[in-house]
Tab-separated table of C-alpha atoms and ligand atoms in Angstrom:
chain	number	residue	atom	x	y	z
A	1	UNK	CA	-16.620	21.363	-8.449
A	2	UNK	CA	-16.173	18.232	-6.744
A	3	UNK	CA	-14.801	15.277	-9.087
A	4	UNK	CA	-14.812	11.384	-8.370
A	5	UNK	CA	-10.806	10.399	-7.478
A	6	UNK	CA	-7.534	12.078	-6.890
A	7	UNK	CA	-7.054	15.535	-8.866
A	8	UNK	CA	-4.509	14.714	-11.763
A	9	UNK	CA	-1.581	16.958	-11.450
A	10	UNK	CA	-0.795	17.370	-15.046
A	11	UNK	CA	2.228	16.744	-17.235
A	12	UNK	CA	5.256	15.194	-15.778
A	13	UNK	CA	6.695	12.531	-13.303
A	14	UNK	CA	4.243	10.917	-11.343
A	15	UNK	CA	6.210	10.314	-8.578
A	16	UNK	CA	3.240	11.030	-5.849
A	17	UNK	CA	1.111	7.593	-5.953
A	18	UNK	CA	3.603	5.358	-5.504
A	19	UNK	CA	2.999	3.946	-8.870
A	20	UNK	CA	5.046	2.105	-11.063
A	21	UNK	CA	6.161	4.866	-13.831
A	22	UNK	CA	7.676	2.635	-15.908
A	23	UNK	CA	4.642	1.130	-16.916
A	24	UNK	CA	3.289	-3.126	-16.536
A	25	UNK	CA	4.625	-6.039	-17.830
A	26	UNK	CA	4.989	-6.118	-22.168
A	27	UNK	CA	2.597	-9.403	-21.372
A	28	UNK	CA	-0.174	-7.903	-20.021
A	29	UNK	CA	-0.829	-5.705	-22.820
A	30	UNK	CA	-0.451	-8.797	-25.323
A	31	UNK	CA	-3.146	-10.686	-23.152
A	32	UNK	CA	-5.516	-7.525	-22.899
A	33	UNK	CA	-5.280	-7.522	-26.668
A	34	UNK	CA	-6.495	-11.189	-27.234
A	35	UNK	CA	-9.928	-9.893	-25.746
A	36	UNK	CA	-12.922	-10.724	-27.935
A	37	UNK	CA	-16.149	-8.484	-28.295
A	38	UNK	CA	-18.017	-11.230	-25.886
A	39	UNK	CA	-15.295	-11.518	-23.458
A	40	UNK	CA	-16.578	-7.497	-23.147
A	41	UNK	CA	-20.475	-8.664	-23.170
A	42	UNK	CA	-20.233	-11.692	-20.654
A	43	UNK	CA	-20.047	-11.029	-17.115
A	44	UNK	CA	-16.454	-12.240	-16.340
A	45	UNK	CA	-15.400	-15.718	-15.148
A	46	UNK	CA	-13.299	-15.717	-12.181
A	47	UNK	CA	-12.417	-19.190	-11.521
A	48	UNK	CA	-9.544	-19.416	-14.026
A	49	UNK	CA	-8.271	-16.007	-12.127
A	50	UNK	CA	-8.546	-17.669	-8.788
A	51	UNK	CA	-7.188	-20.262	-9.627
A	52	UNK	CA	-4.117	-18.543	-11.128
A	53	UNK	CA	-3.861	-16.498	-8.369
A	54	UNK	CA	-3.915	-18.749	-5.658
A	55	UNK	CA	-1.357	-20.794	-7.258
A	56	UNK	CA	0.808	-18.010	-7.807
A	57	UNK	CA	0.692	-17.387	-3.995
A	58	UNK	CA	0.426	-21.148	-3.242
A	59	UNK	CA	-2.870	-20.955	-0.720
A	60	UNK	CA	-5.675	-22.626	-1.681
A	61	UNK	CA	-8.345	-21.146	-3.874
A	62	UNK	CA	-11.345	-20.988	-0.957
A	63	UNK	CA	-8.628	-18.850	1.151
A	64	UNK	CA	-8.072	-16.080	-1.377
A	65	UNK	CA	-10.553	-13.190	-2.704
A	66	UNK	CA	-9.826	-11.416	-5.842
A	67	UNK	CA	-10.781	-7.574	-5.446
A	68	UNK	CA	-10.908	-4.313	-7.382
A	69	UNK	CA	-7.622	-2.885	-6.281
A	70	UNK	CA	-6.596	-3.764	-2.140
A	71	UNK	CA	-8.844	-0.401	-1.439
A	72	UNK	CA	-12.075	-2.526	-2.255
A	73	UNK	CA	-10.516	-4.982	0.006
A	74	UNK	CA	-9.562	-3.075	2.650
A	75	UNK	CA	-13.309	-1.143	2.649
A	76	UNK	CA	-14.828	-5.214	2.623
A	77	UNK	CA	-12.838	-6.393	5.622
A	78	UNK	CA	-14.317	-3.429	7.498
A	79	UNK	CA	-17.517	-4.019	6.492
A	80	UNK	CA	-17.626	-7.437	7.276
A	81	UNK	CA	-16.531	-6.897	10.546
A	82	UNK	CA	-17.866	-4.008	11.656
A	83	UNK	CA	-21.189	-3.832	9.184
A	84	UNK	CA	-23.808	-6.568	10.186
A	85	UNK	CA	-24.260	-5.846	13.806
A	86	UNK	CA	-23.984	-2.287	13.674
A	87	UNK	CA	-22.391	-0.847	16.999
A	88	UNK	CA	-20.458	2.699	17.313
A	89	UNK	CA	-18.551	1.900	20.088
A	90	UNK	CA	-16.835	-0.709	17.980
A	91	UNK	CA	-13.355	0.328	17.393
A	92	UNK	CA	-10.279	-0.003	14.828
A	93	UNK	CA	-6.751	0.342	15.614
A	94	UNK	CA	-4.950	2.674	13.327
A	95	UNK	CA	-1.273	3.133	14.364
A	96	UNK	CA	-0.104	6.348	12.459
A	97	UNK	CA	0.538	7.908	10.052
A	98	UNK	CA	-1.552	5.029	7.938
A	99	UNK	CA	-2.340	4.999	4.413
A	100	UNK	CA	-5.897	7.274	4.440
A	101	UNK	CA	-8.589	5.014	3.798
A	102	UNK	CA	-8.349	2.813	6.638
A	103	UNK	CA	-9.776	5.870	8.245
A	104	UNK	CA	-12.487	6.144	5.831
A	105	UNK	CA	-13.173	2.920	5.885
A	106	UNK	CA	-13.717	2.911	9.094
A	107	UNK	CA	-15.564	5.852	9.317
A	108	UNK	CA	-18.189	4.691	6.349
A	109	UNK	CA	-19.281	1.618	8.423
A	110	UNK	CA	-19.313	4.147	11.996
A	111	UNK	CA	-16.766	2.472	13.866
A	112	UNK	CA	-14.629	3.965	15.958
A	113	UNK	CA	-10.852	4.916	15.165
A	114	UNK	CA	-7.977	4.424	17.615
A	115	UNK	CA	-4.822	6.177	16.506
A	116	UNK	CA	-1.516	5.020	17.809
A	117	UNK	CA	1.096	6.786	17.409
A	118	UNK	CA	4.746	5.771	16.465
A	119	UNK	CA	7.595	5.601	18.215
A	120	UNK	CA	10.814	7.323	17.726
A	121	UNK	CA	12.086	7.600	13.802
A	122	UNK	CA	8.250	5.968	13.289
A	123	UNK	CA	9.714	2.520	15.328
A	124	UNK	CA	6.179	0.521	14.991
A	125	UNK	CA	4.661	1.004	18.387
A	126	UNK	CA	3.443	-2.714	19.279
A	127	UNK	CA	2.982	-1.592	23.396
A	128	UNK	CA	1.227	1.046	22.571
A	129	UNK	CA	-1.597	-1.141	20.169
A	130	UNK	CA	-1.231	-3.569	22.367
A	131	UNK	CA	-2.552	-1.553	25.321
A	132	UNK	CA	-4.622	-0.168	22.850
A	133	UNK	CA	-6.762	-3.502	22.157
A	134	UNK	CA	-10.153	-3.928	24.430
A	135	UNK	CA	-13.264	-6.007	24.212
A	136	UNK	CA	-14.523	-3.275	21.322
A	137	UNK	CA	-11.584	-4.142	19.360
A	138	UNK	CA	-13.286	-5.349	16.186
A	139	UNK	CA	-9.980	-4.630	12.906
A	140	UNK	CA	-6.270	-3.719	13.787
A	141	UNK	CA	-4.449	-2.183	10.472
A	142	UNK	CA	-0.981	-3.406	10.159
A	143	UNK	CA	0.828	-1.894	6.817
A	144	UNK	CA	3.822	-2.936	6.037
A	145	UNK	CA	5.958	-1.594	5.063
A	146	UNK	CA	4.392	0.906	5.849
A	147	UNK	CA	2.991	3.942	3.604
A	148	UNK	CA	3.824	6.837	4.223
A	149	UNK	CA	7.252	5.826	6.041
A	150	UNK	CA	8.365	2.857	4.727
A	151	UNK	CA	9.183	0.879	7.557
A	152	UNK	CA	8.406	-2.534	8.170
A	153	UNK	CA	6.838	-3.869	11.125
A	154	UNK	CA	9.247	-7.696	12.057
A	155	UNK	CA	6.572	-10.901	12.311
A	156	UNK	CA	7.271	-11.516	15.768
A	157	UNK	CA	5.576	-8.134	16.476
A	158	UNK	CA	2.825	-8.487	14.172
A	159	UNK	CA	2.682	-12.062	16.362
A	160	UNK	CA	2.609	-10.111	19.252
A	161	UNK	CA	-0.352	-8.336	17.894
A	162	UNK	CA	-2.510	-10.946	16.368
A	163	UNK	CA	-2.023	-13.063	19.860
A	164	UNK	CA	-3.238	-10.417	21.960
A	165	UNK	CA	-6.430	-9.327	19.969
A	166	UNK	CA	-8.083	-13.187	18.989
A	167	UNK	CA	-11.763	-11.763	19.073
A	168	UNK	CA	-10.535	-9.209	16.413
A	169	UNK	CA	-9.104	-9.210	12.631
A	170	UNK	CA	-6.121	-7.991	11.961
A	171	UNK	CA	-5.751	-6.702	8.333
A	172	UNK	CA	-2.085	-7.418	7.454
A	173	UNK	CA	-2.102	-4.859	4.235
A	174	UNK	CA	1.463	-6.012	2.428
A	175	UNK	CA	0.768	-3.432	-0.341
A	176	UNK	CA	4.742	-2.754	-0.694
A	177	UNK	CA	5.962	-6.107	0.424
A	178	UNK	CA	7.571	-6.899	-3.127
A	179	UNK	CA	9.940	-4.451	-2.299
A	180	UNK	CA	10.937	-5.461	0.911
A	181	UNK	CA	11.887	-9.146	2.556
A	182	UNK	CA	9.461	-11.149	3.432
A	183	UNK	CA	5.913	-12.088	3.572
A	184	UNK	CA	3.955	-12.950	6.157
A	185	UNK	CA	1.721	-15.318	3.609
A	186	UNK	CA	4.122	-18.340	4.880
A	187	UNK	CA	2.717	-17.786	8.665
A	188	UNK	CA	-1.132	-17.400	7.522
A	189	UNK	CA	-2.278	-20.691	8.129
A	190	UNK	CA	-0.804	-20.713	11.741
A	191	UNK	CA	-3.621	-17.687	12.368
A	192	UNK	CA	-7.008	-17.279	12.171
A	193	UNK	CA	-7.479	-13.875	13.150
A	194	UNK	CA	-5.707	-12.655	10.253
A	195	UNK	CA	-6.367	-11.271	6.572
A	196	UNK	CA	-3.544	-10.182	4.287
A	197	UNK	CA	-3.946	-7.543	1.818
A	198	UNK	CA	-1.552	-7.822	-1.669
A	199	UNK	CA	-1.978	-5.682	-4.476
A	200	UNK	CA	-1.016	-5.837	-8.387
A	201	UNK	CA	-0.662	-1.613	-8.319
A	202	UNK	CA	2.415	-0.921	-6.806
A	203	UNK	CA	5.960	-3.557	-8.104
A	204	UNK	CA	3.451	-5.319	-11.031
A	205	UNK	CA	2.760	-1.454	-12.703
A	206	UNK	CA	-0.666	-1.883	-12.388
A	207	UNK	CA	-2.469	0.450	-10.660
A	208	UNK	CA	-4.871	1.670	-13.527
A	209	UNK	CA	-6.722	-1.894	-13.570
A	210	UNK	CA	-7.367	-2.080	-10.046
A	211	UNK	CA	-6.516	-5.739	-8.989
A	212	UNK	CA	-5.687	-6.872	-5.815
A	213	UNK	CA	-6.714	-9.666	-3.328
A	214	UNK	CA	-7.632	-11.055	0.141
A	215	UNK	CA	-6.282	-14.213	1.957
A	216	UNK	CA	-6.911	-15.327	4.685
A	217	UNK	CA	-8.222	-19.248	6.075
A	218	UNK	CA	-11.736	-20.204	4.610
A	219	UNK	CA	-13.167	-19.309	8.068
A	220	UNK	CA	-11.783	-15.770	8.151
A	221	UNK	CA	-12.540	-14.876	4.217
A	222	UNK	CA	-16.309	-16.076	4.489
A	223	UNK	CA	-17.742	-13.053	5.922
A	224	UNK	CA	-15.720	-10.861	3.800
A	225	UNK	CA	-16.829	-12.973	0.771
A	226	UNK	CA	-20.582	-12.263	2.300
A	227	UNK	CA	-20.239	-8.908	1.514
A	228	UNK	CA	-18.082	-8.345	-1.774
A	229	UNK	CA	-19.984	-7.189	-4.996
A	230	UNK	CA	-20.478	-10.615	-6.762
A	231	UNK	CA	-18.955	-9.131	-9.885
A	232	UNK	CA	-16.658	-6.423	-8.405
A	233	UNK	CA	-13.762	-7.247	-10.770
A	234	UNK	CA	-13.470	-6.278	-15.125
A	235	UNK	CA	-12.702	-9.000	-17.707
A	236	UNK	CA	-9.711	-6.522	-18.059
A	237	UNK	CA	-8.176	-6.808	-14.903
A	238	UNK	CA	-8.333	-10.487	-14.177
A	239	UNK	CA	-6.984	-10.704	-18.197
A	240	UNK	CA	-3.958	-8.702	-17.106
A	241	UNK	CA	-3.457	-10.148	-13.704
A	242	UNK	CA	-3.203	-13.730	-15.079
A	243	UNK	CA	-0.336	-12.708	-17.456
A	244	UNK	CA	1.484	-10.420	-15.012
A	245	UNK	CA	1.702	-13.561	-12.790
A	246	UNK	CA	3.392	-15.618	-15.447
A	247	UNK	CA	6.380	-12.728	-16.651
A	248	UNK	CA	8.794	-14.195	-14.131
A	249	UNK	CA	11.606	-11.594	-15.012
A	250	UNK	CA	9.687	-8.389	-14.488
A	251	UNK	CA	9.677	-8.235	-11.017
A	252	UNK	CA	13.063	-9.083	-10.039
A	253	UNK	CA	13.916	-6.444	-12.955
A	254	UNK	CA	11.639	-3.383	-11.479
A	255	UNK	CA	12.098	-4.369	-8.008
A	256	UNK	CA	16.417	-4.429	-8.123
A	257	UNK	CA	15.824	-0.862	-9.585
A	258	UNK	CA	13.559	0.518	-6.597
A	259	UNK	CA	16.816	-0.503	-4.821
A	260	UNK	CA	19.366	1.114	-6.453
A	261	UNK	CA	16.679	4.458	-6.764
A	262	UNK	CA	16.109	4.664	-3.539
A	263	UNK	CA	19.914	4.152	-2.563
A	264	UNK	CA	20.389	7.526	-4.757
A	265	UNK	CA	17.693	8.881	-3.262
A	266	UNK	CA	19.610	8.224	0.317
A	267	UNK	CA	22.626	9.287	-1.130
A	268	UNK	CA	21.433	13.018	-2.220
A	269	UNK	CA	19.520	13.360	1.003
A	270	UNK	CA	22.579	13.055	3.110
A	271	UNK	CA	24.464	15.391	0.697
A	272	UNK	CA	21.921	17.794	0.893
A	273	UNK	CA	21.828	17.450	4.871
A	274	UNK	CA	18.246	16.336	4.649
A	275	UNK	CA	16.183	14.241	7.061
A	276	UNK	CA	14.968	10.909	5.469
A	277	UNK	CA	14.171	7.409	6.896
A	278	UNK	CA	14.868	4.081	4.873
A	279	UNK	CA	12.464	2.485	3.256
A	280	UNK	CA	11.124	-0.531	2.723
A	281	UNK	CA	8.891	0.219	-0.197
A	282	UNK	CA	9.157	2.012	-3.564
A	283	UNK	CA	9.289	5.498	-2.218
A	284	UNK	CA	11.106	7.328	0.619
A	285	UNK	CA	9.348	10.232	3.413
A	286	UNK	CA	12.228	13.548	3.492
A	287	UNK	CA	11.377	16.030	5.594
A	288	UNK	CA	12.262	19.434	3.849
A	289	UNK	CA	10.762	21.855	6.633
A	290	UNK	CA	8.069	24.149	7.355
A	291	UNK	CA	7.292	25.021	3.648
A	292	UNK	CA	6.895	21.786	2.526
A	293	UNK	CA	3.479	22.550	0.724
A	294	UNK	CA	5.392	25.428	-1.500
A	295	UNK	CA	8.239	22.851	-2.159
A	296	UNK	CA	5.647	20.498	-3.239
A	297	UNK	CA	4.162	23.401	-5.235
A	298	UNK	CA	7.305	24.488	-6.862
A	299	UNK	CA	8.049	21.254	-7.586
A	300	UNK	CA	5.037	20.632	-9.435
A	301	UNK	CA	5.581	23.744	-11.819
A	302	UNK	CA	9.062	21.725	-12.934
A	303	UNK	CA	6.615	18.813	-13.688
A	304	UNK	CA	7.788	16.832	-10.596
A	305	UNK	CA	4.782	15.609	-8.460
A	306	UNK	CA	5.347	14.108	-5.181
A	307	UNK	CA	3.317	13.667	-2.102
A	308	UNK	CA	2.810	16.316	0.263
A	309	UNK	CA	2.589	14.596	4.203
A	310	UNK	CA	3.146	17.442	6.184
A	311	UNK	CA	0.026	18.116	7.209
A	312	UNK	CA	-0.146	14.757	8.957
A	313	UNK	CA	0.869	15.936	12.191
A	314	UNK	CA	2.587	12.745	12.215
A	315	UNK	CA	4.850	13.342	9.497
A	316	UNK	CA	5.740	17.363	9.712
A	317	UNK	CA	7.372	18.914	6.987
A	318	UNK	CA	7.505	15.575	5.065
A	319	UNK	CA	7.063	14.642	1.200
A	320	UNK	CA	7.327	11.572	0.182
A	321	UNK	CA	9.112	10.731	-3.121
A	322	UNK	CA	8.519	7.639	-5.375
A	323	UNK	CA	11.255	5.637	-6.154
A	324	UNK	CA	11.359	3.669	-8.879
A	325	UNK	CA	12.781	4.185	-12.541
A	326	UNK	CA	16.154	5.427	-12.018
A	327	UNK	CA	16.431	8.580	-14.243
A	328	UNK	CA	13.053	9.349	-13.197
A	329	UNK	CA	14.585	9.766	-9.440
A	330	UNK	CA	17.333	11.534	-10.643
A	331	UNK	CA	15.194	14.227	-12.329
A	332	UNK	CA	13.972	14.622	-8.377
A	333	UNK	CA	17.011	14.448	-7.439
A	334	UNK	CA	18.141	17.261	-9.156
A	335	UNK	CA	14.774	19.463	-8.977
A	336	UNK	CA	15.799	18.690	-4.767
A	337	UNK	CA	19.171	20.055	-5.396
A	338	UNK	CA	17.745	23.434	-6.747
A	339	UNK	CA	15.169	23.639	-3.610
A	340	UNK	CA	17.825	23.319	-1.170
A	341	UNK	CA	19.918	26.223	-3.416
A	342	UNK	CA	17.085	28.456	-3.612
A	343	UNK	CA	16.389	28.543	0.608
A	344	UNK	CA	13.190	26.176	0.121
A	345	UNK	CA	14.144	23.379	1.890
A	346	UNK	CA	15.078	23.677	5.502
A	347	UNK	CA	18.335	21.819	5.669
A	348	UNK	CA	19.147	19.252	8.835
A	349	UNK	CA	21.388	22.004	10.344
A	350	UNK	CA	18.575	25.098	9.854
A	351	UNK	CA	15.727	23.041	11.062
B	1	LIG	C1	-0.694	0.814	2.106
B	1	LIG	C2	-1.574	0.689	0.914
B	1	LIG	N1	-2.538	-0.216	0.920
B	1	LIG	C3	-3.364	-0.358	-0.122
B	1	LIG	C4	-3.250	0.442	-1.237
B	1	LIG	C5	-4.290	0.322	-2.297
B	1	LIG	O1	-3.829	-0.248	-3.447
B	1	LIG	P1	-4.774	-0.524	-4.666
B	1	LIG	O2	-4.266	0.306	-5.781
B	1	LIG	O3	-4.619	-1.986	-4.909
B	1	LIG	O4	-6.177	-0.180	-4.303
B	1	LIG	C6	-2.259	1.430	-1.281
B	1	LIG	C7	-2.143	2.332	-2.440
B	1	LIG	O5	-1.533	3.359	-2.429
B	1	LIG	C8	-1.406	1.565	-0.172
B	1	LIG	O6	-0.456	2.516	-0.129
């Protein structure tokens, strides 16, 4: 039986969706619970939730689109570029491995995927998409950092991108930028090829009310604008957005301990002899070898759910491991430790 969503994995550390697992901001639930019975009747407002949102990323409120999580935006963009004037042979560039729905996204509104692939230790491959880009060139997806590797890609490449595709968009999803340095929101203005994707799910523990947003120059968020449901997002969500932008401390609180979790997280991977790149974002990819679905499986029966990328062929023998509250990453930690003991996980040296 085929259900709407990802399959729940049960009981246990959710340490597979990137999430936040220590849960949102104490304000957010205070403002959710000021909600009358016809704030619930009335279709919502947005204005005061643009507004507040645009100042909070200091852009002006005709540059910014409030969506229902960054996947509604990132299915918009691609309609609105690739939608009205429907043409197959229009492509996107997807360098790989990407976050999945830039693929269907792109495949919903029949337009035509180019992978690229990365470079060495998943270096972002900016020749590559840059040979890549022809007349049909319609979206580019840059993520970063990036998910599922959690590597950044410097401005002056994503420069080097956005200058050698003008007749195209290029989707600039910063999903993970909180944990990271960095925005490119401060170079926006300078481009008008460019939309950037931010989300409230990932460092603002908010994934379960589905807020993100668009920004891009007036000219460039028009079209998308064109084609976004006119009341895509909940009273809910905008409620709990507008007071997770005001809790100045929780932030710098969640995102210091990302740090220090995935520094562990480095830590036991060398002592274990395991594979693992650095990461920009609030998880880390480990390759643990050929029988990286069983690890995932076993894994899962000690309550510990991470993300199983190995059959992206590029990412073999990856997971990748959310890391965010610390004793949360040492319970992987240790249920790691007990892989590599029982012959699970393919060390550096046996792989
Ligand atoms: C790279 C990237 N972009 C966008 C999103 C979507 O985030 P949201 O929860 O806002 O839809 C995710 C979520 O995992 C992601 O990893």
């Amino acid at each position: 039986m085929k259900i709407q969503g990802v399959p729940n994995p049960g009981d246990g550390l959710r340490l597979h969706l990137n999430e936040n697992t220590g849960g949102c901001s104490p304000r957010v639930i205070e403002a959710i619970r000021t909600l009358t019975p016809t704030d619930i009747s009335a279709y919502p407002d947005y204005k005061k939730a643009v507004l507040t949102c645009a100042e909070y990323f200091q852009v002006n409120p005709e540059e910014l689109l409030l969506t229902n999580g960054l996947d509604e935006g990132i299915l918009m963009v691609a309609l609105a570029n690739f939608g009205r004037a429907y043409d197959p042979e229009q492509e996107a560039i997807i360098p790989v491995p990407a976050f999945d729905p830039y693929l269907t996204a792109t495949a919903a509104v029949g337009a035509k995927v180019i992978r690229v692939p990365p470079g060495p230790n998943f270096a972002f491959p900016v020749d590559e998409v840059i040979t890549a880009i022809s007349a049909k060139t319609r979206l580019i997806f840059l993520n970063t950092p990036n998910n599922p590797t959690g590597q950044i890609i410097p401005h002056q490449i994503i420069r080097r991108v956005i200058d050698a595709a003008p007749q195209a968009t290029v989707l600039v999803d910063e999903a993970y930028v909180e944990f990271a340095n960095g925005s490119f929101l401060d170079e926006l203005s300078q481009h008008s090829n460019v939309v950037l994707g931010r989300t409230f799910s990932k460092a603002y523990g908010m994934a379960g009310m589905r807020i993100g947003c668009l920004i891009a120059k007036p000219e460039t968020i028009d079209p998308i604008r064109k084609v976004i449901p006119i009341f895509n997002m909940n009273v809910v969500a905008i409620t709990a957005m507008q007071a997770a932008v005001k809790d100045q401390s929780f932030l710098p609180a969640y995102t210091a301990e990302v740090k220090e979790s995935r520094q562990r997280l480095y830590e036991a991977c060398r002592r274990l002899d395991l594979e693992y790149w650095e990461s920009s974002a609030n998880f880390v990819l480990v390759r643990v070898g050929k029988l990286a679905p069983k690890v995932v499986a076993t894994l899962d029966t000690r309550g510990i759910h991470v993300r199983d990328r190995s059959q992206d062929p590029y990412s073999p023998g990856c997971i990748r491991i959310t890391a965010g509250v610390l004793s949360h990453t040492d319970e992987a930690i240790k249920a790691l430790e007990a892989n590599v003991s029982s012959g699970l996980i393919e060390t550096r040296g046996a792989l």
